[in-house]
Amino acid sequence: MKEQNMNGLSENKLSDAPDVDKITREQWKASLLAGMASYLDAGSIVALGAGLSLFQSYLDLSNNAIGLLAAIGPNAVGCAIGAFIGGRLGDKLGRKRIYQIDLLVYALGILLIVFTMNPVMLFLGTFIIGVAVGADVPTSLSYVGEAAPDKARGKLLGLTQVAWGFGPVVVLWMAMFLADLGVLGIRLVFLHLFVMSMITWYLRRDLVESSRWQVAAKATKVKLKTLFSGSNLKGLAYTVIIYLFWNLAAGTAGIFNPYIIKTLGAGSQAMSVGLSSAGFMIFIIVTLVVFMPHSDRSFKTRKTIWAVGAIMQVVAYGLLLFLPFTIPVIILNILMFSSGAALAGEAFYKVFSQEIFPTIFRGTAQGLTFGVSRTLLGVWSFFVPALANVGIKPVAGLLTFFLIISGAVGFFFMPDTSGKSLEQIAKERS
């Protein structure tokens, strides 16, 4: 499908001209508001993780129930269902239409958890949150990718990763300071997410529709089966592999680190939450200092960044196979994994998902890869508590293996798309 270059449309002021790296104030604003999907996604995942052991005691939940709770929420199946639906609807109806309702649904789920009195409210709220953020994320990423200058897509999509990191940092620090309040403290943490979702929903009302989507929607219709053939199919395979196997590790760290640290007796609830928040701060710093300034420079630079990040992550979990699960080792694991994850993980998955798919299928493709990854993470999450109770080595061994797969595929099959317009990439891949 041939796409027109709409970078220079003046009515939405989302870009000045094609093939530039200058980012306008409007582009920063639009990217930040779209990136709040990542803040709310990661924030709700980690809030649930920080409260797992507390909810388990409060509602007398079994280990299997805890695994199921993690599996149906924003970290996994609920998010997957939302991504499948939201990604496709974003391509058919437009990016902005999804924005008008998804955060209202998210707020409903959050309130159910804030006022949870029984397992039904907790499970229903968790599932609703998952569906809502799942619908928002692929739509938001498409919006950012389509609005960004050709030589600054990595930078603006990196900004959504910074938002993704700040969500957990705020949540975890709140959880640590409110730890003495027990379940009430976690309720207040979720209440903060409700407030942030309502503020974001209000501010997003002024965003204009993606000009690239408007052009693609008016063009000759292309059948959905085109997404599952040729270069599009290769793109699906590439993005789902690098994201799925990386996300199995990142998702485990995000939702289960506090639970595992406390359950295995390596530290208290406050200590476990504090260590996890430090990991996200490291992630934010590396994203700001390394990924955002350098990810758009060249194809060679991208491969170098990816290789360094992939190796660091493999080493991070490989250490747990040979060293005792103590606070110093946990700190080293968090330092290595958080730094590596900023370089060879979701940030590049976001970038490549914008660059290698045509506009009319961009949300659908991301919904599929995001949804498949979160579904399998849900299956994995169901077994993590039981594995963790046996010891850290089974979990660490499997995560090391997953990270090797993601790192190798990401490096050896990386597409050469750096600095090119979306239209040029579409033409080359067709």
Tab-separated table of C-alpha atoms in Angstrom:
chain	number	residue	atom	x	y	z
A	1	MET	CA	0.000	0.000	0.000
A	2	LYS	CA	1.328	3.410	-0.961
A	3	GLU	CA	1.195	6.030	1.787
A	4	GLN	CA	1.432	9.790	1.407
A	5	ASN	CA	3.863	11.824	3.494
A	6	MET	CA	1.759	13.895	5.891
A	7	ASN	CA	4.543	15.061	8.191
A	8	GLY	CA	4.069	18.658	7.096
A	9	LEU	CA	0.349	19.137	7.754
A	10	SER	CA	0.011	22.476	9.492
A	11	GLU	CA	-3.450	22.125	10.974
A	12	ASN	CA	-2.360	19.777	13.762
A	13	LYS	CA	1.140	21.241	14.178
A	14	LEU	CA	2.504	17.810	15.033
A	15	SER	CA	5.510	18.103	12.738
A	16	ASP	CA	7.359	20.832	10.916
A	17	ALA	CA	8.737	19.012	7.894
A	18	PRO	CA	9.767	15.534	6.761
A	19	ASP	CA	13.171	14.090	7.550
A	20	VAL	CA	14.052	16.400	10.426
A	21	ASP	CA	14.930	15.718	14.034
A	22	LYS	CA	13.466	18.889	15.498
A	23	ILE	CA	10.608	18.181	17.908
A	24	THR	CA	7.953	20.839	18.356
A	25	ARG	CA	6.226	21.719	21.600
A	26	GLU	CA	2.998	20.174	20.278
A	27	GLN	CA	4.782	16.903	19.520
A	28	TRP	CA	6.263	16.728	23.025
A	29	LYS	CA	2.821	17.388	24.529
A	30	ALA	CA	1.029	14.856	22.339
A	31	SER	CA	3.681	12.216	23.027
A	32	LEU	CA	3.547	12.808	26.778
A	33	LEU	CA	-0.252	12.516	26.892
A	34	ALA	CA	-0.150	9.402	24.736
A	35	GLY	CA	2.697	8.069	26.872
A	36	MET	CA	0.500	8.264	29.952
A	37	ALA	CA	-0.924	4.954	28.731
A	38	SER	CA	2.462	3.475	29.633
A	39	TYR	CA	2.454	5.256	33.027
A	40	LEU	CA	-0.965	3.828	33.897
A	41	ASP	CA	-0.132	0.402	32.449
A	42	ALA	CA	3.103	-0.060	34.387
A	43	GLY	CA	1.745	1.743	37.441
A	44	SER	CA	-1.212	-0.606	37.753
A	45	ILE	CA	0.982	-3.676	37.181
A	46	VAL	CA	3.398	-2.680	39.934
A	47	ALA	CA	0.651	-1.486	42.285
A	48	LEU	CA	-0.893	-4.918	42.038
A	49	GLY	CA	2.528	-6.493	42.554
A	50	ALA	CA	3.227	-4.368	45.624
A	51	GLY	CA	-0.112	-5.383	47.090
A	52	LEU	CA	-0.145	-9.092	46.240
A	53	SER	CA	1.029	-10.369	49.599
A	54	LEU	CA	-1.227	-7.870	51.424
A	55	PHE	CA	-4.321	-8.821	49.440
A	56	GLN	CA	-3.410	-12.477	49.908
A	57	SER	CA	-3.526	-12.089	53.685
A	58	TYR	CA	-6.514	-9.710	53.712
A	59	LEU	CA	-8.742	-11.927	51.540
A	60	ASP	CA	-7.160	-15.281	52.519
A	61	LEU	CA	-6.164	-16.095	48.934
A	62	SER	CA	-4.218	-19.205	47.959
A	63	ASN	CA	-1.020	-19.180	45.895
A	64	ASN	CA	-3.054	-20.363	42.903
A	65	ALA	CA	-5.456	-17.449	43.379
A	66	ILE	CA	-2.520	-15.013	43.460
A	67	GLY	CA	-1.188	-16.518	40.238
A	68	LEU	CA	-4.625	-16.232	38.625
A	69	LEU	CA	-4.957	-12.617	39.757
A	70	ALA	CA	-1.634	-11.751	38.131
A	71	ALA	CA	-2.645	-13.655	35.003
A	72	ILE	CA	-5.938	-11.858	34.282
A	73	GLY	CA	-4.855	-8.251	34.845
A	74	PRO	CA	-2.826	-5.471	33.191
A	75	ASN	CA	0.256	-7.647	33.041
A	76	ALA	CA	-1.331	-10.403	31.033
A	77	VAL	CA	-4.652	-11.775	29.735
A	78	GLY	CA	-6.891	-8.786	30.462
A	79	CYS	CA	-4.391	-6.518	28.750
A	80	ALA	CA	-4.134	-8.932	25.831
A	81	ILE	CA	-7.886	-8.902	25.225
A	82	GLY	CA	-7.900	-5.112	25.303
A	83	ALA	CA	-4.937	-4.934	22.924
A	84	PHE	CA	-6.549	-7.277	20.395
A	85	ILE	CA	-9.723	-5.206	20.382
A	86	GLY	CA	-8.285	-1.716	20.846
A	87	GLY	CA	-5.524	-2.068	18.281
A	88	ARG	CA	-7.953	-3.109	15.565
A	89	LEU	CA	-10.539	-0.473	16.464
A	90	GLY	CA	-7.824	2.182	16.481
A	91	ASP	CA	-7.051	1.336	12.847
A	92	LYS	CA	-10.691	1.248	11.787
A	93	LEU	CA	-12.148	4.157	13.780
A	94	GLY	CA	-9.137	6.345	14.521
A	95	ARG	CA	-6.724	6.847	17.386
A	96	LYS	CA	-8.682	9.599	19.106
A	97	ARG	CA	-11.953	7.659	19.408
A	98	ILE	CA	-10.282	5.041	21.579
A	99	TYR	CA	-8.989	7.832	23.821
A	100	GLN	CA	-12.530	9.015	24.498
A	101	ILE	CA	-13.598	5.915	26.420
A	102	ASP	CA	-10.696	3.666	27.442
A	103	LEU	CA	-9.525	5.695	30.441
A	104	LEU	CA	-13.079	5.931	31.780
A	105	VAL	CA	-13.189	2.134	31.768
A	106	TYR	CA	-9.763	2.066	33.416
A	107	ALA	CA	-11.004	4.393	36.174
A	108	LEU	CA	-13.943	2.064	36.881
A	109	GLY	CA	-11.587	-0.885	37.370
A	110	ILE	CA	-9.330	1.140	39.653
A	111	LEU	CA	-12.259	2.153	41.862
A	112	LEU	CA	-13.300	-1.490	42.258
A	113	ILE	CA	-9.865	-2.241	43.710
A	114	VAL	CA	-9.827	0.897	45.861
A	115	PHE	CA	-13.054	-0.264	47.539
A	116	THR	CA	-12.362	-4.014	47.373
A	117	MET	CA	-14.139	-5.937	50.127
A	118	ASN	CA	-14.055	-9.432	48.608
A	119	PRO	CA	-12.202	-11.476	45.959
A	120	VAL	CA	-14.862	-10.823	43.300
A	121	MET	CA	-14.291	-7.047	43.405
A	122	LEU	CA	-10.525	-7.510	43.337
A	123	PHE	CA	-10.546	-9.916	40.392
A	124	LEU	CA	-13.135	-7.954	38.393
A	125	GLY	CA	-11.326	-4.649	38.920
A	126	THR	CA	-8.001	-6.192	37.931
A	127	PHE	CA	-9.463	-7.635	34.733
A	128	ILE	CA	-11.158	-4.354	33.741
A	129	ILE	CA	-7.916	-2.419	34.262
A	130	GLY	CA	-6.110	-4.892	32.039
A	131	VAL	CA	-8.623	-4.569	29.197
A	132	ALA	CA	-8.549	-0.758	29.362
A	133	VAL	CA	-4.767	-0.324	29.273
A	134	GLY	CA	-4.516	-3.030	26.640
A	135	ALA	CA	-6.787	-1.018	24.360
A	136	ASP	CA	-4.909	2.226	25.040
A	137	VAL	CA	-1.294	1.165	24.585
A	138	PRO	CA	-1.186	0.154	20.864
A	139	THR	CA	-3.371	3.126	19.950
A	140	SER	CA	-1.166	5.541	21.892
A	141	LEU	CA	2.047	4.178	20.424
A	142	SER	CA	0.655	4.459	16.894
A	143	TYR	CA	-0.265	8.064	17.585
A	144	VAL	CA	3.245	8.919	18.774
A	145	GLY	CA	4.955	7.095	15.916
A	146	GLU	CA	2.803	8.810	13.305
A	147	ALA	CA	3.305	12.274	14.793
A	148	ALA	CA	7.070	12.038	15.360
A	149	PRO	CA	9.703	13.524	13.010
A	150	ASP	CA	11.457	10.863	10.958
A	151	LYS	CA	14.743	11.203	12.820
A	152	ALA	CA	13.228	11.491	16.290
A	153	ARG	CA	10.814	8.547	16.556
A	154	GLY	CA	13.101	6.751	18.971
A	155	LYS	CA	13.377	9.857	21.114
A	156	LEU	CA	9.607	10.407	21.412
A	157	LEU	CA	8.842	6.722	21.875
A	158	GLY	CA	11.615	6.720	24.471
A	159	LEU	CA	9.621	9.395	26.259
A	160	THR	CA	6.743	6.930	26.621
A	161	GLN	CA	9.254	4.572	28.232
A	162	VAL	CA	10.206	7.265	30.724
A	163	ALA	CA	6.497	7.543	31.553
A	164	TRP	CA	6.409	3.745	31.826
A	165	GLY	CA	9.217	3.951	34.380
A	166	PHE	CA	7.758	6.831	36.399
A	167	GLY	CA	4.462	4.997	36.958
A	168	PRO	CA	6.110	2.232	38.992
A	169	VAL	CA	8.473	4.657	40.765
A	170	VAL	CA	5.592	6.759	42.074
A	171	VAL	CA	3.576	3.664	42.937
A	172	LEU	CA	6.419	1.913	44.724
A	173	TRP	CA	7.467	4.945	46.762
A	174	MET	CA	3.873	5.484	47.798
A	175	ALA	CA	3.609	1.813	48.726
A	176	MET	CA	6.822	2.004	50.757
A	177	PHE	CA	5.801	5.104	52.718
A	178	LEU	CA	2.306	3.704	53.270
A	179	ALA	CA	3.526	0.189	54.122
A	180	ASP	CA	2.572	0.521	57.788
A	181	LEU	CA	-1.079	1.067	56.767
A	182	GLY	CA	-1.272	-2.383	55.211
A	183	VAL	CA	-4.166	-2.830	52.764
A	184	LEU	CA	-5.300	0.774	53.294
A	185	GLY	CA	-1.943	1.936	51.942
A	186	ILE	CA	-2.418	-0.068	48.740
A	187	ARG	CA	-5.943	1.324	48.355
A	188	LEU	CA	-4.455	4.844	48.434
A	189	VAL	CA	-1.884	3.840	45.820
A	190	PHE	CA	-4.658	2.719	43.458
A	191	LEU	CA	-6.603	5.898	44.224
A	192	HIS	CA	-3.645	7.907	42.877
A	193	LEU	CA	-3.932	5.961	39.595
A	194	PHE	CA	-7.615	6.890	39.404
A	195	VAL	CA	-6.744	10.582	39.746
A	196	MET	CA	-4.001	10.381	37.105
A	197	SER	CA	-6.290	8.592	34.639
A	198	MET	CA	-8.965	11.264	34.976
A	199	ILE	CA	-6.454	14.087	34.491
A	200	THR	CA	-5.060	12.370	31.396
A	201	TRP	CA	-8.536	11.738	29.972
A	202	TYR	CA	-9.411	15.409	30.403
A	203	LEU	CA	-6.218	16.716	28.773
A	204	ARG	CA	-6.440	14.279	25.856
A	205	ARG	CA	-9.722	15.785	24.718
A	206	ASP	CA	-7.806	18.539	22.875
A	207	LEU	CA	-5.618	16.135	20.874
A	208	VAL	CA	-6.308	16.036	17.144
A	209	GLU	CA	-6.565	12.877	15.079
A	210	SER	CA	-3.408	11.447	13.492
A	211	SER	CA	-3.024	12.978	10.028
A	212	ARG	CA	-1.280	9.867	8.727
A	213	TRP	CA	-4.210	7.725	9.838
A	214	GLN	CA	-6.673	10.112	8.181
A	215	VAL	CA	-4.876	9.718	4.858
A	216	ALA	CA	-4.591	5.935	5.198
A	217	ALA	CA	-8.272	5.597	6.136
A	218	LYS	CA	-9.295	7.388	2.912
A	219	ALA	CA	-6.974	5.346	0.698
A	220	THR	CA	-7.861	2.175	-1.167
A	221	LYS	CA	-8.940	-0.463	1.303
A	222	VAL	CA	-6.494	-3.292	1.910
A	223	LYS	CA	-7.674	-6.663	3.188
A	224	LEU	CA	-6.612	-7.709	6.676
A	225	LYS	CA	-5.044	-10.913	5.319
A	226	THR	CA	-2.280	-8.707	3.853
A	227	LEU	CA	-0.953	-8.336	7.392
A	228	PHE	CA	-0.242	-12.068	7.483
A	229	SER	CA	1.919	-12.336	4.388
A	230	GLY	CA	5.250	-11.134	3.038
A	231	SER	CA	7.184	-8.498	4.951
A	232	ASN	CA	4.245	-7.836	7.289
A	233	LEU	CA	4.289	-11.450	8.475
A	234	LYS	CA	8.051	-11.249	9.004
A	235	GLY	CA	7.494	-8.049	10.978
A	236	LEU	CA	4.907	-9.755	13.174
A	237	ALA	CA	7.265	-12.659	13.847
A	238	TYR	CA	10.166	-10.350	14.684
A	239	THR	CA	8.312	-8.030	17.032
A	240	VAL	CA	6.407	-10.766	18.833
A	241	ILE	CA	9.575	-12.796	19.503
A	242	ILE	CA	11.693	-9.929	20.811
A	243	TYR	CA	8.847	-8.590	22.954
A	244	LEU	CA	7.390	-11.875	24.193
A	245	PHE	CA	10.616	-13.344	25.539
A	246	TRP	CA	11.817	-10.024	26.941
A	247	ASN	CA	8.428	-9.344	28.536
A	248	LEU	CA	8.387	-12.700	30.314
A	249	ALA	CA	11.397	-11.446	32.268
A	250	ALA	CA	10.299	-7.814	32.607
A	251	GLY	CA	6.765	-8.760	33.588
A	252	THR	CA	8.038	-11.145	36.236
A	253	ALA	CA	10.337	-8.468	37.648
A	254	GLY	CA	7.619	-5.822	37.576
A	255	ILE	CA	4.843	-7.666	39.318
A	256	PHE	CA	6.648	-10.355	41.314
A	257	ASN	CA	9.929	-8.823	42.529
A	258	PRO	CA	8.433	-7.470	45.785
A	259	TYR	CA	6.480	-10.708	46.268
A	260	ILE	CA	9.497	-12.973	45.647
A	261	ILE	CA	11.889	-10.929	47.803
A	262	LYS	CA	9.480	-10.986	50.741
A	263	THR	CA	8.301	-14.585	50.256
A	264	LEU	CA	11.838	-15.976	50.104
A	265	GLY	CA	12.832	-13.983	53.179
A	266	ALA	CA	15.440	-11.792	51.484
A	267	GLY	CA	13.868	-8.591	52.799
A	268	SER	CA	10.810	-6.948	54.340
A	269	GLN	CA	7.798	-5.530	52.458
A	270	ALA	CA	9.297	-2.020	52.605
A	271	MET	CA	12.730	-3.286	51.543
A	272	SER	CA	11.309	-5.249	48.599
A	273	VAL	CA	9.336	-2.254	47.369
A	274	GLY	CA	12.308	0.092	47.779
A	275	LEU	CA	14.637	-2.158	45.774
A	276	SER	CA	12.108	-2.485	42.967
A	277	SER	CA	11.643	1.290	42.768
A	278	ALA	CA	15.408	1.739	42.507
A	279	GLY	CA	15.361	-0.534	39.463
A	280	PHE	CA	12.822	1.650	37.700
A	281	MET	CA	14.815	4.805	38.502
A	282	ILE	CA	17.862	3.231	36.882
A	283	PHE	CA	15.694	2.333	33.890
A	284	ILE	CA	14.512	5.952	33.543
A	285	ILE	CA	18.043	7.386	33.773
A	286	VAL	CA	19.475	5.023	31.142
A	287	THR	CA	16.534	5.718	28.825
A	288	LEU	CA	17.070	9.483	29.146
A	289	VAL	CA	20.863	9.430	28.892
A	290	VAL	CA	21.427	6.668	26.317
A	291	PHE	CA	18.315	5.507	24.459
A	292	MET	CA	16.590	8.808	23.682
A	293	PRO	CA	19.678	10.707	22.438
A	294	HIS	CA	21.188	7.825	20.421
A	295	SER	CA	18.448	5.456	19.174
A	296	ASP	CA	17.826	7.473	15.979
A	297	ARG	CA	21.462	7.973	14.968
A	298	SER	CA	22.045	4.986	12.695
A	299	PHE	CA	21.380	1.310	12.141
A	300	LYS	CA	24.843	0.457	13.512
A	301	THR	CA	24.187	2.465	16.673
A	302	ARG	CA	20.889	0.677	17.211
A	303	LYS	CA	22.557	-2.739	16.950
A	304	THR	CA	25.280	-1.695	19.392
A	305	ILE	CA	22.770	-0.392	21.915
A	306	TRP	CA	20.721	-3.575	21.614
A	307	ALA	CA	23.742	-5.885	21.996
A	308	VAL	CA	24.958	-4.163	25.168
A	309	GLY	CA	21.475	-4.197	26.712
A	310	ALA	CA	20.807	-7.835	25.821
A	311	ILE	CA	24.080	-9.040	27.348
A	312	MET	CA	23.479	-7.088	30.563
A	313	GLN	CA	20.040	-8.649	31.014
A	314	VAL	CA	21.245	-12.204	30.425
A	315	VAL	CA	24.033	-11.692	32.975
A	316	ALA	CA	21.543	-10.196	35.458
A	317	TYR	CA	19.483	-13.378	35.740
A	318	GLY	CA	22.386	-15.711	35.100
A	319	LEU	CA	23.909	-14.448	38.348
A	320	LEU	CA	20.986	-15.818	40.338
A	321	LEU	CA	21.837	-19.318	39.137
A	322	PHE	CA	25.235	-19.255	40.838
A	323	LEU	CA	25.025	-16.754	43.703
A	324	PRO	CA	22.865	-16.839	46.866
A	325	PHE	CA	19.598	-14.898	46.838
A	326	THR	CA	20.697	-12.140	49.211
A	327	ILE	CA	20.205	-8.367	49.203
A	328	PRO	CA	23.628	-7.586	47.586
A	329	VAL	CA	22.953	-10.078	44.780
A	330	ILE	CA	19.418	-8.764	44.325
A	331	ILE	CA	20.797	-5.222	44.030
A	332	LEU	CA	23.268	-6.355	41.355
A	333	ASN	CA	20.492	-8.178	39.489
A	334	ILE	CA	18.256	-5.109	39.543
A	335	LEU	CA	21.093	-2.802	38.432
A	336	MET	CA	22.059	-5.009	35.485
A	337	PHE	CA	18.557	-5.886	34.356
A	338	SER	CA	17.138	-2.366	34.657
A	339	SER	CA	20.012	-0.850	32.689
A	340	GLY	CA	19.835	-3.523	30.015
A	341	ALA	CA	16.049	-3.362	29.741
A	342	ALA	CA	16.239	0.323	28.821
A	343	LEU	CA	18.495	-0.560	25.881
A	344	ALA	CA	17.196	-3.899	24.573
A	345	GLY	CA	13.547	-4.250	25.449
A	346	GLU	CA	10.200	-2.565	25.101
A	347	ALA	CA	11.575	0.750	23.806
A	348	PHE	CA	12.925	-0.771	20.603
A	349	TYR	CA	9.834	-2.980	20.315
A	350	LYS	CA	7.786	0.224	20.281
A	351	VAL	CA	10.038	1.819	17.667
A	352	PHE	CA	10.058	-1.133	15.283
A	353	SER	CA	6.303	-1.643	15.686
A	354	GLN	CA	5.765	1.871	14.295
A	355	GLU	CA	8.329	1.606	11.535
A	356	ILE	CA	7.750	-1.772	9.879
A	357	PHE	CA	3.947	-1.850	9.556
A	358	PRO	CA	1.749	0.255	7.226
A	359	THR	CA	-0.438	2.863	8.903
A	360	ILE	CA	-3.735	1.121	8.237
A	361	PHE	CA	-2.500	-1.984	10.101
A	362	ARG	CA	-0.162	-0.365	12.647
A	363	GLY	CA	-2.512	-0.586	15.622
A	364	THR	CA	-3.756	-4.039	14.640
A	365	ALA	CA	-0.205	-5.387	14.372
A	366	GLN	CA	0.778	-3.986	17.750
A	367	GLY	CA	-2.441	-5.226	19.296
A	368	LEU	CA	-1.635	-8.721	18.068
A	369	THR	CA	1.995	-8.809	19.176
A	370	PHE	CA	1.269	-7.011	22.443
A	371	GLY	CA	-1.732	-9.247	23.101
A	372	VAL	CA	0.050	-12.517	22.332
A	373	SER	CA	2.950	-11.511	24.565
A	374	ARG	CA	0.706	-10.529	27.456
A	375	THR	CA	-1.391	-13.709	27.075
A	376	LEU	CA	1.635	-15.965	27.363
A	377	LEU	CA	2.925	-13.820	30.215
A	378	GLY	CA	-0.404	-14.514	31.912
A	379	VAL	CA	0.113	-18.261	31.566
A	380	TRP	CA	3.644	-17.890	32.909
A	381	SER	CA	2.489	-15.664	35.786
A	382	PHE	CA	0.113	-18.344	36.988
A	383	PHE	CA	3.079	-20.605	37.798
A	384	VAL	CA	5.554	-18.025	39.133
A	385	PRO	CA	4.349	-18.019	42.778
A	386	ALA	CA	4.627	-21.806	42.972
A	387	LEU	CA	8.077	-21.757	41.330
A	388	ALA	CA	9.223	-18.965	43.625
A	389	ASN	CA	8.205	-20.939	46.709
A	390	VAL	CA	10.545	-23.721	45.561
A	391	GLY	CA	13.440	-21.271	45.197
A	392	ILE	CA	14.802	-18.615	42.870
A	393	LYS	CA	16.848	-20.874	40.579
A	394	PRO	CA	13.970	-22.352	38.501
A	395	VAL	CA	12.632	-18.860	37.801
A	396	ALA	CA	16.100	-17.404	37.114
A	397	GLY	CA	17.067	-20.233	34.777
A	398	LEU	CA	13.972	-19.886	32.619
A	399	LEU	CA	14.213	-16.087	32.491
A	400	THR	CA	17.869	-16.293	31.429
A	401	PHE	CA	16.867	-18.601	28.583
A	402	PHE	CA	14.035	-16.285	27.507
A	403	LEU	CA	16.373	-13.274	27.455
A	404	ILE	CA	18.910	-15.110	25.307
A	405	ILE	CA	16.216	-15.750	22.691
A	406	SER	CA	15.004	-12.147	22.673
A	407	GLY	CA	18.515	-10.735	22.552
A	408	ALA	CA	19.741	-12.963	19.730
A	409	VAL	CA	16.684	-12.499	17.495
A	410	GLY	CA	16.623	-8.753	18.133
A	411	PHE	CA	20.261	-8.359	17.117
A	412	PHE	CA	20.597	-10.689	14.126
A	413	PHE	CA	17.263	-9.858	12.453
A	414	MET	CA	17.011	-6.131	13.252
A	415	PRO	CA	15.462	-4.129	10.360
A	416	ASP	CA	17.428	-1.201	8.915
A	417	THR	CA	14.856	1.593	9.420
A	418	SER	CA	16.687	4.255	11.415
A	419	GLY	CA	16.084	7.850	10.291
A	420	LYS	CA	13.780	6.917	7.421
A	421	SER	CA	10.263	8.231	6.886
A	422	LEU	CA	7.396	5.817	7.466
A	423	GLU	CA	6.529	6.180	3.791
A	424	GLN	CA	10.056	5.292	2.669
A	425	ILE	CA	10.104	2.238	4.940
A	426	ALA	CA	6.698	1.106	3.649
A	427	LYS	CA	7.910	1.422	0.060
A	428	GLU	CA	11.129	-0.520	0.752
A	429	ARG	CA	9.318	-3.305	2.593
A	430	SER	CA	6.620	-3.639	-0.075
